Amino acid sequence: MGFEIIGTGRAIPPKRVTNDELAKTLDTNDEWIRSHTGIEARHLVDERTSCSDLAAESARNALAMAIEQGTCVEKTVEELALTVDMVIVGSSSGDYFCCPATACIVQDMLGAKNAGAMDIVNACSSFIYALETGAGLLSVNKGRRRALIIGADVLSRFVDWSDRSTCVLFGDGAGAVLLEKTDTQSGVLRAILGADGSGAEDLIMRKGGSRDPFKKGDAFAVPPHIEMNGRAVYVFAVNAIAETITKLLDAEHLTIEDIALIVPHQANARIVQAAAKRLALPEEKFFLNIAEYANTSSASIPIALDELNRSGRLRKGDHILCVAFGAGLTYGGALIRW
Ligand SMILES: CC(C)(COP(=O)(O)OP(=O)(O)OC[C@H]1O[C@@H](n2cnc3c(N)ncnc32)[C@H](O)[C@@H]1OP(=O)(O)O)[C@@H](O)C(=O)NCCC(=O)NCCS
C-alpha cells in the first residue's frame, strides 16, 4: 500500500511586507533580519481573511492540479472534492479559539460533503503530523481513499507587533496536498513523529486556554501573543533536523546520496545551515524559500512542496525528505518517494 501525493497547492496572501517596511515602525533593520534569519519579506493577510480562507484556497489549487495533470479521473474541482474522505488542517491559528475545527469550515467551503474533518494543532510540526495521521486514517479503513492534508497559519494575528525578536520571523500562508491510497510503493514511505514537552514554555501562547482562560473584564495592553525563548528553540531545532534525517535514512536503509532534496521547515536559514554543517551536507541539499515567505508555521513545508512541484524540480521516483520542528516542543519528518 502507498500514499501518493497526486496534487499540491498553495495560497499566499498578496500583501508583501519587506524588512524595510517593518523597520518604519519597529526598532529593527533589513541587515539584522537578513543576517540572523535569511528573511527578506513576508506575506500577511488582510483584515477580512482568516485561516480557513487560505486553507481552502490552497486545497482547491491542489485539487485543480490533480485534474490538470490527469492524476485522477474526475473532471472538476467540485466533483473531485466529493471523493475526498478526510480533510485535515494542521494549524495553530484556526478560525475559532476552541471550536469548531477549522477543517470543518474548509470541508464546507470545498463542498467535500463525504469527508470527515479534523484539526491537528501542533504548531510548526502540524503538517507532518497531519500527513502521518492522514496516511494512517486511509490505511485503517478500506472505504477511505483520499485525504486532503493542509497546513495553514495566520500567525500575524498572534504575534506582538511591538516585539522585534518575534514579529519579524513570521508570515501567513497555506499549502495543501491531496493524498491518495494506491497499491504502489511510492508516496509517503515513512514518517517520524516526536516531542519533548519539557520545552513547552520555550514557545508558547499563555493566555486563553483552560490554565489561564479569558475572564470577564480582561483588558490587555497587548493582545495575547506568542512568547519565545529563541536560543532554546534554535538549539532544539538544529538537533531535531539532524537527528530526524539520520533516523529516517537509517530506518529505510538509505544514504543521503539517495535523497534528491531535503525540505525543512522554514523557520530560520541559519538553523538549516547549522544542521547541514552538523550532518556534513552541502547547503544546496536543502530547499529554502524563507527569504520570500518568512516562517509560515504549518504551511511552510506544503508551500515548499508546491513550489518545487510546479517548477518541475520534483521528478517521479525522487526521494524527498521533509523535516519539521516547532512549539511543544515537537518535531517530525517524512520520507516521500515522489
Ligand atoms: C530569534 C533569533 C533569530 C534571535 O537570534 P540571536 O542571534 O539569538 O539574537 P539574540 O536573541 O541573542 O539577540 C541579539 C541582539 O539582537 C537584538 N534583536 C533581536 N531581534 C532583533 C531585530 N528584529 N532587529 C534588530 N535587533 C534585534 C536583541 O535585542 C539583542 O540585542 P542586545 O544584544 O542589545 O540585547 C534566533 O534565536 C532564532 O532564530 N531562534 C529560533 C526561533 C524560531 O525559529 N522560532 C520558531 C520555531 S518554529
mmCIF file of C-alpha atoms and ligand atoms in Angstrom:
data_model
loop_
_atom_site.group_PDB
_atom_site.id
_atom_site.type_symbol
_atom_site.label_atom_id
_atom_site.label_comp_id
_atom_site.label_asym_id
_atom_site.label_seq_id
_atom_site.Cartn_x
_atom_site.Cartn_y
_atom_site.Cartn_z
ATOM 1 C CA MET A 1 0.000 0.000 0.000
ATOM 2 C CA GLY A 2 1.258 3.514 -0.826
ATOM 3 C CA PHE A 3 0.093 7.042 -0.044
ATOM 4 C CA GLU A 4 0.813 9.146 -3.090
ATOM 5 C CA ILE A 5 0.600 12.902 -3.364
ATOM 6 C CA ILE A 6 -1.490 13.428 -6.510
ATOM 7 C CA GLY A 7 -1.841 17.211 -6.308
ATOM 8 C CA THR A 8 -0.299 20.147 -4.474
ATOM 9 C CA GLY A 9 -1.434 23.731 -3.956
ATOM 10 C CA ARG A 10 -0.647 26.865 -2.012
ATOM 11 C CA ALA A 11 -2.255 30.136 -1.031
ATOM 12 C CA ILE A 12 -0.127 33.201 -0.358
ATOM 13 C CA PRO A 13 -1.719 36.497 0.708
ATOM 14 C CA PRO A 14 -0.970 39.203 -1.896
ATOM 15 C CA LYS A 15 0.199 41.781 0.676
ATOM 16 C CA ARG A 16 4.023 41.586 0.765
ATOM 17 C CA VAL A 17 5.833 43.324 3.613
ATOM 18 C CA THR A 18 9.598 43.799 3.327
ATOM 19 C CA ASN A 19 12.050 44.139 6.186
ATOM 20 C CA ASP A 20 12.483 47.818 5.309
ATOM 21 C CA GLU A 21 8.747 48.353 5.640
ATOM 22 C CA LEU A 22 8.764 46.763 9.112
ATOM 23 C CA ALA A 23 11.689 48.963 10.087
ATOM 24 C CA LYS A 24 9.491 52.033 9.584
ATOM 25 C CA THR A 25 7.523 51.226 12.744
ATOM 26 C CA LEU A 26 9.871 48.850 14.613
ATOM 27 C CA ASP A 27 13.397 49.197 16.002
ATOM 28 C CA THR A 28 14.917 46.774 13.509
ATOM 29 C CA ASN A 29 16.598 46.828 10.122
ATOM 30 C CA ASP A 30 16.921 44.780 6.964
ATOM 31 C CA GLU A 31 20.547 43.869 7.642
ATOM 32 C CA TRP A 32 19.798 42.362 11.090
ATOM 33 C CA ILE A 33 16.822 40.341 9.894
ATOM 34 C CA ARG A 34 18.583 39.012 6.769
ATOM 35 C CA SER A 35 21.813 38.148 8.546
ATOM 36 C CA HIS A 36 20.123 36.492 11.555
ATOM 37 C CA THR A 37 17.303 34.665 9.725
ATOM 38 C CA GLY A 38 17.591 34.798 5.932
ATOM 39 C CA ILE A 39 14.180 36.510 5.762
ATOM 40 C CA GLU A 40 13.690 39.337 3.257
ATOM 41 C CA ALA A 41 9.890 39.624 3.211
ATOM 42 C CA ARG A 42 6.696 38.007 4.450
ATOM 43 C CA HIS A 43 3.118 37.936 3.142
ATOM 44 C CA LEU A 44 0.348 38.968 5.536
ATOM 45 C CA VAL A 45 -3.424 38.535 5.365
ATOM 46 C CA ASP A 46 -5.789 41.478 5.191
ATOM 47 C CA GLU A 47 -8.408 42.037 7.883
ATOM 48 C CA ARG A 48 -11.099 40.007 6.121
ATOM 49 C CA THR A 49 -9.020 36.864 5.584
ATOM 50 C CA SER A 50 -8.681 34.061 8.116
ATOM 51 C CA CYS A 51 -7.057 30.668 8.316
ATOM 52 C CA SER A 52 -9.860 28.750 6.570
ATOM 53 C CA ASP A 53 -9.791 31.118 3.575
ATOM 54 C CA LEU A 54 -6.129 30.367 2.921
ATOM 55 C CA ALA A 55 -6.576 26.668 3.691
ATOM 56 C CA ALA A 56 -9.492 26.280 1.270
ATOM 57 C CA GLU A 57 -7.694 28.199 -1.495
ATOM 58 C CA SER A 58 -4.605 26.008 -1.199
ATOM 59 C CA ALA A 59 -6.780 22.863 -1.181
ATOM 60 C CA ARG A 60 -8.694 23.975 -4.298
ATOM 61 C CA ASN A 61 -5.380 24.541 -6.038
ATOM 62 C CA ALA A 62 -4.240 21.031 -5.070
ATOM 63 C CA LEU A 63 -7.489 19.542 -6.408
ATOM 64 C CA ALA A 64 -7.184 21.595 -9.610
ATOM 65 C CA MET A 65 -3.653 20.339 -10.147
ATOM 66 C CA ALA A 66 -4.742 16.705 -9.846
ATOM 67 C CA ILE A 67 -7.350 17.373 -12.554
ATOM 68 C CA GLU A 68 -4.948 19.301 -14.821
ATOM 69 C CA GLN A 69 -2.253 16.658 -14.550
ATOM 70 C CA GLY A 70 -4.715 13.800 -15.024
ATOM 71 C CA THR A 71 -3.743 12.064 -11.782
ATOM 72 C CA CYS A 72 -7.467 11.466 -11.157
ATOM 73 C CA VAL A 73 -10.427 10.664 -13.409
ATOM 74 C CA GLU A 74 -12.659 13.445 -12.049
ATOM 75 C CA LYS A 75 -13.040 16.464 -14.310
ATOM 76 C CA THR A 76 -13.943 19.319 -11.966
ATOM 77 C CA VAL A 77 -12.774 20.520 -8.569
ATOM 78 C CA GLU A 78 -16.323 20.090 -7.225
ATOM 79 C CA GLU A 79 -16.524 16.509 -8.460
ATOM 80 C CA LEU A 80 -13.090 15.679 -7.040
ATOM 81 C CA ALA A 81 -13.926 17.321 -3.684
ATOM 82 C CA LEU A 82 -16.807 14.868 -3.322
ATOM 83 C CA THR A 83 -14.340 11.957 -3.441
ATOM 84 C CA VAL A 84 -12.276 13.260 -0.512
ATOM 85 C CA ASP A 85 -12.698 11.092 2.602
ATOM 86 C CA MET A 86 -10.821 13.245 5.135
ATOM 87 C CA VAL A 87 -9.972 16.921 5.398
ATOM 88 C CA ILE A 88 -7.186 17.522 7.908
ATOM 89 C CA VAL A 89 -5.997 21.023 8.700
ATOM 90 C CA GLY A 90 -2.724 21.450 10.564
ATOM 91 C CA SER A 91 -2.766 24.865 12.206
ATOM 92 C CA SER A 92 -2.280 26.740 15.451
ATOM 93 C CA SER A 93 -4.176 29.810 14.310
ATOM 94 C CA GLY A 94 -7.523 28.352 13.278
ATOM 95 C CA ASP A 95 -10.627 30.442 12.689
ATOM 96 C CA TYR A 96 -12.098 29.885 16.153
ATOM 97 C CA PHE A 97 -10.473 29.687 19.535
ATOM 98 C CA CYS A 98 -11.959 26.472 20.857
ATOM 99 C CA CYS A 99 -14.450 25.078 18.360
ATOM 100 C CA PRO A 100 -15.384 24.285 15.660
ATOM 101 C CA ALA A 101 -12.335 22.803 13.983
ATOM 102 C CA THR A 102 -11.101 24.879 11.047
ATOM 103 C CA ALA A 103 -11.163 21.701 8.945
ATOM 104 C CA CYS A 104 -14.974 21.695 9.245
ATOM 105 C CA ILE A 105 -15.156 25.215 7.794
ATOM 106 C CA VAL A 106 -12.805 24.177 4.997
ATOM 107 C CA GLN A 107 -14.771 20.979 4.304
ATOM 108 C CA ASP A 108 -17.881 23.101 3.792
ATOM 109 C CA MET A 109 -16.074 25.697 1.648
ATOM 110 C CA LEU A 110 -14.803 22.935 -0.630
ATOM 111 C CA GLY A 111 -18.122 21.084 -0.805
ATOM 112 C CA ALA A 112 -16.293 17.957 0.401
ATOM 113 C CA LYS A 113 -19.592 16.579 1.695
ATOM 114 C CA ASN A 114 -18.394 12.995 2.076
ATOM 115 C CA ALA A 115 -15.327 13.823 4.157
ATOM 116 C CA GLY A 116 -14.649 13.707 7.857
ATOM 117 C CA ALA A 117 -12.827 16.768 9.153
ATOM 118 C CA MET A 118 -10.336 17.381 11.939
ATOM 119 C CA ASP A 119 -7.561 19.740 13.003
ATOM 120 C CA ILE A 120 -4.068 18.935 14.158
ATOM 121 C CA VAL A 121 -2.843 21.679 16.489
ATOM 122 C CA ASN A 122 0.875 21.144 16.764
ATOM 123 C CA ALA A 123 2.492 24.395 15.762
ATOM 124 C CA CYS A 124 5.087 24.221 13.003
ATOM 125 C CA SER A 125 5.158 20.392 13.079
ATOM 126 C CA SER A 126 1.425 20.186 12.345
ATOM 127 C CA PHE A 127 1.740 19.383 8.640
ATOM 128 C CA ILE A 128 3.982 16.347 9.182
ATOM 129 C CA TYR A 129 1.697 15.134 11.987
ATOM 130 C CA ALA A 130 -1.313 15.683 9.696
ATOM 131 C CA LEU A 131 0.339 13.813 6.833
ATOM 132 C CA GLU A 132 1.021 10.773 9.003
ATOM 133 C CA THR A 133 -2.464 10.969 10.539
ATOM 134 C CA GLY A 134 -3.964 11.141 7.051
ATOM 135 C CA ALA A 135 -1.980 8.122 5.835
ATOM 136 C CA GLY A 136 -2.984 6.244 8.983
ATOM 137 C CA LEU A 137 -6.679 7.023 8.553
ATOM 138 C CA LEU A 138 -6.570 5.906 4.922
ATOM 139 C CA SER A 139 -4.786 2.683 5.823
ATOM 140 C CA VAL A 140 -7.129 1.531 8.614
ATOM 141 C CA ASN A 141 -10.333 1.783 6.618
ATOM 142 C CA LYS A 142 -10.871 0.137 3.218
ATOM 143 C CA GLY A 143 -13.580 2.659 2.415
ATOM 144 C CA ARG A 144 -11.246 5.648 2.574
ATOM 145 C CA ARG A 145 -9.084 6.531 -0.435
ATOM 146 C CA ARG A 146 -8.298 10.242 -0.448
ATOM 147 C CA ALA A 147 -7.340 12.798 2.172
ATOM 148 C CA LEU A 148 -6.651 16.492 1.841
ATOM 149 C CA ILE A 149 -3.766 17.409 4.112
ATOM 150 C CA ILE A 150 -3.467 21.132 4.649
ATOM 151 C CA GLY A 151 -1.031 23.273 6.614
ATOM 152 C CA ALA A 152 -2.363 26.798 7.175
ATOM 153 C CA ASP A 153 -1.388 29.552 9.568
ATOM 154 C CA VAL A 154 -2.029 33.249 10.105
ATOM 155 C CA LEU A 155 0.361 33.835 12.973
ATOM 156 C CA SER A 156 0.398 37.555 12.133
ATOM 157 C CA ARG A 157 -2.787 37.610 14.250
ATOM 158 C CA PHE A 158 -0.935 36.192 17.284
ATOM 159 C CA VAL A 159 2.418 37.935 17.394
ATOM 160 C CA ASP A 160 3.202 41.037 19.389
ATOM 161 C CA TRP A 161 3.926 43.554 16.647
ATOM 162 C CA SER A 162 5.976 45.628 19.096
ATOM 163 C CA ASP A 163 8.347 42.715 19.919
ATOM 164 C CA ARG A 164 11.115 42.781 17.313
ATOM 165 C CA SER A 165 12.558 39.455 18.460
ATOM 166 C CA THR A 166 9.443 37.506 17.332
ATOM 167 C CA CYS A 167 7.257 39.511 14.951
ATOM 168 C CA VAL A 168 9.858 39.785 12.187
ATOM 169 C CA LEU A 169 10.054 35.991 11.946
ATOM 170 C CA PHE A 170 6.539 35.076 10.839
ATOM 171 C CA GLY A 171 4.383 35.255 7.716
ATOM 172 C CA ASP A 172 0.947 33.938 6.701
ATOM 173 C CA GLY A 173 0.124 31.240 4.143
ATOM 174 C CA ALA A 174 -1.254 27.795 3.408
ATOM 175 C CA GLY A 175 -0.225 24.708 1.491
ATOM 176 C CA ALA A 176 -2.092 21.517 0.695
ATOM 177 C CA VAL A 177 -1.534 18.059 -0.710
ATOM 178 C CA LEU A 178 -4.105 15.568 -1.973
ATOM 179 C CA LEU A 179 -3.109 12.159 -0.650
ATOM 180 C CA GLU A 180 -4.371 9.006 -2.369
ATOM 181 C CA LYS A 181 -4.103 5.412 -1.221
ATOM 182 C CA THR A 182 -2.591 3.318 -4.010
ATOM 183 C CA ASP A 183 -1.180 -0.165 -4.469
ATOM 184 C CA THR A 184 2.256 1.183 -5.425
ATOM 185 C CA GLN A 185 5.320 1.549 -3.216
ATOM 186 C CA SER A 186 5.579 5.300 -3.679
ATOM 187 C CA GLY A 187 4.393 8.363 -1.808
ATOM 188 C CA VAL A 188 4.847 8.763 1.931
ATOM 189 C CA LEU A 189 7.158 5.857 2.779
ATOM 190 C CA ARG A 190 7.762 6.558 6.434
ATOM 191 C CA ALA A 191 7.244 9.298 8.998
ATOM 192 C CA ILE A 192 8.789 10.008 12.363
ATOM 193 C CA LEU A 193 6.872 12.000 14.972
ATOM 194 C CA GLY A 194 8.440 13.213 18.189
ATOM 195 C CA ALA A 195 8.036 15.601 21.087
ATOM 196 C CA ASP A 196 9.823 16.959 24.124
ATOM 197 C CA GLY A 197 7.140 18.532 26.277
ATOM 198 C CA SER A 198 9.703 19.706 28.805
ATOM 199 C CA GLY A 199 10.314 22.553 26.350
ATOM 200 C CA ALA A 200 6.657 23.626 26.305
ATOM 201 C CA GLU A 201 7.483 27.006 27.825
ATOM 202 C CA ASP A 202 10.038 27.825 25.142
ATOM 203 C CA LEU A 203 7.419 28.685 22.521
ATOM 204 C CA ILE A 204 4.047 29.394 23.997
ATOM 205 C CA MET A 205 0.874 31.409 23.880
ATOM 206 C CA ARG A 206 -0.077 31.508 27.563
ATOM 207 C CA LYS A 207 -3.403 33.214 27.641
ATOM 208 C CA GLY A 208 -6.816 31.836 26.743
ATOM 209 C CA GLY A 209 -6.539 28.113 27.469
ATOM 210 C CA SER A 210 -8.034 26.289 30.443
ATOM 211 C CA ARG A 211 -4.903 27.052 32.520
ATOM 212 C CA ASP A 212 -5.450 30.792 32.169
ATOM 213 C CA PRO A 213 -8.808 31.433 30.496
ATOM 214 C CA PHE A 214 -10.165 34.755 29.329
ATOM 215 C CA LYS A 215 -12.247 36.349 32.078
ATOM 216 C CA LYS A 216 -14.916 38.962 32.195
ATOM 217 C CA GLY A 217 -13.318 42.393 32.317
ATOM 218 C CA ASP A 218 -9.915 41.274 30.974
ATOM 219 C CA ALA A 219 -8.076 44.180 29.404
ATOM 220 C CA PHE A 220 -4.820 43.805 27.504
ATOM 221 C CA ALA A 221 -2.135 46.350 26.801
ATOM 222 C CA VAL A 222 -1.004 43.912 24.091
ATOM 223 C CA PRO A 223 -3.370 41.171 22.834
ATOM 224 C CA PRO A 224 -2.411 37.578 23.825
ATOM 225 C CA HIS A 225 0.582 36.602 21.736
ATOM 226 C CA ILE A 226 3.371 34.085 21.160
ATOM 227 C CA GLU A 227 6.320 34.201 23.568
ATOM 228 C CA MET A 228 9.586 32.560 22.602
ATOM 229 C CA ASN A 229 12.953 31.594 24.029
ATOM 230 C CA GLY A 230 14.724 31.977 20.699
ATOM 231 C CA ARG A 231 18.042 30.462 21.766
ATOM 232 C CA ALA A 232 16.447 27.310 23.230
ATOM 233 C CA VAL A 233 14.273 26.799 20.149
ATOM 234 C CA TYR A 234 17.291 27.288 17.909
ATOM 235 C CA VAL A 235 19.302 24.572 19.668
ATOM 236 C CA PHE A 236 16.328 22.189 19.705
ATOM 237 C CA ALA A 237 15.669 22.793 16.006
ATOM 238 C CA VAL A 238 19.221 22.090 14.845
ATOM 239 C CA ASN A 239 19.261 18.814 16.812
ATOM 240 C CA ALA A 240 15.769 17.858 15.608
ATOM 241 C CA ILE A 241 16.656 18.343 11.940
ATOM 242 C CA ALA A 242 19.924 16.425 12.170
ATOM 243 C CA GLU A 243 18.511 13.521 14.210
ATOM 244 C CA THR A 244 15.295 13.160 12.212
ATOM 245 C CA ILE A 245 17.174 12.993 8.912
ATOM 246 C CA THR A 246 19.578 10.396 10.293
ATOM 247 C CA LYS A 247 16.765 8.275 11.766
ATOM 248 C CA LEU A 248 14.691 8.314 8.577
ATOM 249 C CA LEU A 249 17.648 7.345 6.402
ATOM 250 C CA ASP A 250 18.661 4.533 8.773
ATOM 251 C CA ALA A 251 15.118 3.195 9.024
ATOM 252 C CA GLU A 252 14.761 2.992 5.233
ATOM 253 C CA HIS A 253 18.351 1.757 4.687
ATOM 254 C CA LEU A 254 19.108 4.773 2.506
ATOM 255 C CA THR A 255 22.073 7.118 2.386
ATOM 256 C CA ILE A 256 21.987 10.847 1.856
ATOM 257 C CA GLU A 257 23.050 10.273 -1.771
ATOM 258 C CA ASP A 258 19.669 8.594 -2.324
ATOM 259 C CA ILE A 259 17.869 11.826 -1.366
ATOM 260 C CA ALA A 260 17.180 14.358 -4.130
ATOM 261 C CA LEU A 261 16.204 17.171 -1.799
ATOM 262 C CA ILE A 262 15.570 17.929 1.864
ATOM 263 C CA VAL A 263 12.592 20.217 2.506
ATOM 264 C CA PRO A 264 12.986 21.643 6.009
ATOM 265 C CA HIS A 265 10.513 23.747 7.946
ATOM 266 C CA GLN A 266 11.389 27.322 7.039
ATOM 267 C CA ALA A 267 11.968 28.981 10.421
ATOM 268 C CA ASN A 268 15.445 30.405 10.048
ATOM 269 C CA ALA A 269 18.038 29.867 7.304
ATOM 270 C CA ARG A 270 20.749 29.767 9.974
ATOM 271 C CA ILE A 271 19.089 26.802 11.681
ATOM 272 C CA VAL A 272 19.194 24.916 8.378
ATOM 273 C CA GLN A 273 22.813 25.934 7.730
ATOM 274 C CA ALA A 274 23.828 24.713 11.202
ATOM 275 C CA ALA A 275 22.035 21.380 10.663
ATOM 276 C CA ALA A 276 23.706 20.984 7.257
ATOM 277 C CA LYS A 277 27.089 21.583 8.878
ATOM 278 C CA ARG A 278 26.308 19.075 11.643
ATOM 279 C CA LEU A 279 25.498 16.435 9.009
ATOM 280 C CA ALA A 280 28.418 17.475 6.781
ATOM 281 C CA LEU A 281 25.984 18.114 3.930
ATOM 282 C CA PRO A 282 26.120 20.843 1.298
ATOM 283 C CA GLU A 283 23.543 23.557 1.979
ATOM 284 C CA GLU A 284 22.231 23.081 -1.573
ATOM 285 C CA LYS A 285 20.767 19.756 -0.480
ATOM 286 C CA PHE A 286 18.176 21.784 1.481
ATOM 287 C CA PHE A 287 15.427 23.762 -0.233
ATOM 288 C CA LEU A 288 14.944 27.243 1.202
ATOM 289 C CA ASN A 289 12.289 29.807 0.298
ATOM 290 C CA ILE A 290 12.228 31.570 3.678
ATOM 291 C CA ALA A 291 13.549 34.764 2.068
ATOM 292 C CA GLU A 292 10.164 35.379 0.471
ATOM 293 C CA TYR A 293 7.665 33.956 2.972
ATOM 294 C CA ALA A 294 9.368 34.003 6.423
ATOM 295 C CA ASN A 295 8.107 31.336 8.854
ATOM 296 C CA THR A 296 4.588 30.324 7.801
ATOM 297 C CA SER A 297 4.480 27.630 10.519
ATOM 298 C CA SER A 298 2.323 24.631 9.474
ATOM 299 C CA ALA A 299 2.248 25.928 5.916
ATOM 300 C CA SER A 300 5.956 26.138 5.231
ATOM 301 C CA ILE A 301 6.569 22.546 4.086
ATOM 302 C CA PRO A 302 3.478 22.177 1.854
ATOM 303 C CA ILE A 303 4.143 25.625 0.335
ATOM 304 C CA ALA A 304 7.696 24.493 -0.445
ATOM 305 C CA LEU A 305 6.464 21.187 -1.906
ATOM 306 C CA ASP A 306 4.036 23.043 -4.156
ATOM 307 C CA GLU A 307 6.686 25.495 -5.336
ATOM 308 C CA LEU A 308 9.040 22.646 -6.146
ATOM 309 C CA ASN A 309 6.308 20.597 -7.811
ATOM 310 C CA ARG A 310 5.025 23.426 -10.003
ATOM 311 C CA SER A 311 8.528 24.444 -11.056
ATOM 312 C CA GLY A 312 9.241 20.875 -12.191
ATOM 313 C CA ARG A 313 12.021 20.278 -9.663
ATOM 314 C CA LEU A 314 10.444 17.062 -8.330
ATOM 315 C CA ARG A 315 10.849 14.121 -10.677
ATOM 316 C CA LYS A 316 8.921 10.884 -10.415
ATOM 317 C CA GLY A 317 10.879 8.448 -8.243
ATOM 318 C CA ASP A 318 12.865 11.164 -6.408
ATOM 319 C CA HIS A 319 13.259 10.680 -2.671
ATOM 320 C CA ILE A 320 12.278 13.858 -0.784
ATOM 321 C CA LEU A 321 12.862 14.236 2.915
ATOM 322 C CA CYS A 322 10.661 16.715 4.815
ATOM 323 C CA VAL A 323 11.576 17.717 8.358
ATOM 324 C CA ALA A 324 9.741 19.992 10.793
ATOM 325 C CA PHE A 325 10.046 21.280 14.359
ATOM 326 C CA GLY A 326 8.100 23.689 16.489
ATOM 327 C CA ALA A 327 6.297 24.518 19.703
ATOM 328 C CA GLY A 328 5.578 21.681 22.058
ATOM 329 C CA LEU A 329 8.398 21.220 21.560
ATOM 330 C CA THR A 330 7.686 18.867 18.658
ATOM 331 C CA TYR A 331 9.415 17.540 15.591
ATOM 332 C CA GLY A 332 8.666 15.244 12.696
ATOM 333 C CA GLY A 333 9.963 14.012 9.399
ATOM 334 C CA ALA A 334 8.555 12.289 6.349
ATOM 335 C CA LEU A 335 10.341 10.416 3.598
ATOM 336 C CA ILE A 336 8.460 10.646 0.311
ATOM 337 C CA ARG A 337 9.106 8.834 -2.959
ATOM 338 C CA TRP A 338 7.641 11.295 -5.469
HETATM 339 C C1 LIG B 1 15.193 34.676 17.186
HETATM 340 C C2 LIG B 1 16.627 34.545 16.710
HETATM 341 C C3 LIG B 1 16.710 34.933 15.224
HETATM 342 C C4 LIG B 1 17.474 35.549 17.504
HETATM 343 O O1 LIG B 1 18.810 35.479 17.053
HETATM 344 P P1 LIG B 1 20.022 35.605 18.078
HETATM 345 O O2 LIG B 1 21.256 35.656 17.298
HETATM 346 O O3 LIG B 1 19.860 34.500 19.108
HETATM 347 O O4 LIG B 1 19.761 37.005 18.704
HETATM 348 P P2 LIG B 1 19.518 37.396 20.241
HETATM 349 O O5 LIG B 1 18.134 36.997 20.658
HETATM 350 O O6 LIG B 1 20.674 36.893 21.049
HETATM 351 O O7 LIG B 1 19.591 38.954 20.152
HETATM 352 C C5 LIG B 1 20.796 39.604 19.829
HETATM 353 C C6 LIG B 1 20.525 41.086 19.811
HETATM 354 O O8 LIG B 1 19.717 41.407 18.680
HETATM 355 C C7 LIG B 1 18.589 42.159 19.115
HETATM 356 N N1 LIG B 1 17.457 41.862 18.241
HETATM 357 C C8 LIG B 1 16.535 40.888 18.387
HETATM 358 N N2 LIG B 1 15.652 40.965 17.371
HETATM 359 C C9 LIG B 1 16.038 41.992 16.587
HETATM 360 C C10 LIG B 1 15.532 42.558 15.412
HETATM 361 N N3 LIG B 1 14.439 42.083 14.793
HETATM 362 N N4 LIG B 1 16.173 43.621 14.878
HETATM 363 C C11 LIG B 1 17.281 44.130 15.448
HETATM 364 N N5 LIG B 1 17.801 43.641 16.579
HETATM 365 C C12 LIG B 1 17.185 42.578 17.143
HETATM 366 C C13 LIG B 1 18.364 41.741 20.556
HETATM 367 O O9 LIG B 1 17.639 42.735 21.244
HETATM 368 C C14 LIG B 1 19.770 41.585 21.040
HETATM 369 O O10 LIG B 1 20.263 42.875 21.339
HETATM 370 P P3 LIG B 1 21.226 43.086 22.623
HETATM 371 O O11 LIG B 1 22.434 42.229 22.354
HETATM 372 O O12 LIG B 1 21.476 44.541 22.580
HETATM 373 O O13 LIG B 1 20.428 42.626 23.793
HETATM 374 C C15 LIG B 1 17.182 33.114 16.915
HETATM 375 O O14 LIG B 1 17.361 32.873 18.291
HETATM 376 C C16 LIG B 1 16.270 32.079 16.338
HETATM 377 O O15 LIG B 1 16.073 32.028 15.155
HETATM 378 N N6 LIG B 1 15.710 31.196 17.181
HETATM 379 C C17 LIG B 1 14.744 30.203 16.711
HETATM 380 C C18 LIG B 1 13.424 30.891 16.580
HETATM 381 C C19 LIG B 1 12.454 30.115 15.733
HETATM 382 O O16 LIG B 1 12.792 29.659 14.682
HETATM 383 N N7 LIG B 1 11.216 30.003 16.206
HETATM 384 C C20 LIG B 1 10.184 29.336 15.509
HETATM 385 C C21 LIG B 1 10.399 27.867 15.545
HETATM 386 S S1 LIG B 1 9.170 27.020 14.694
#
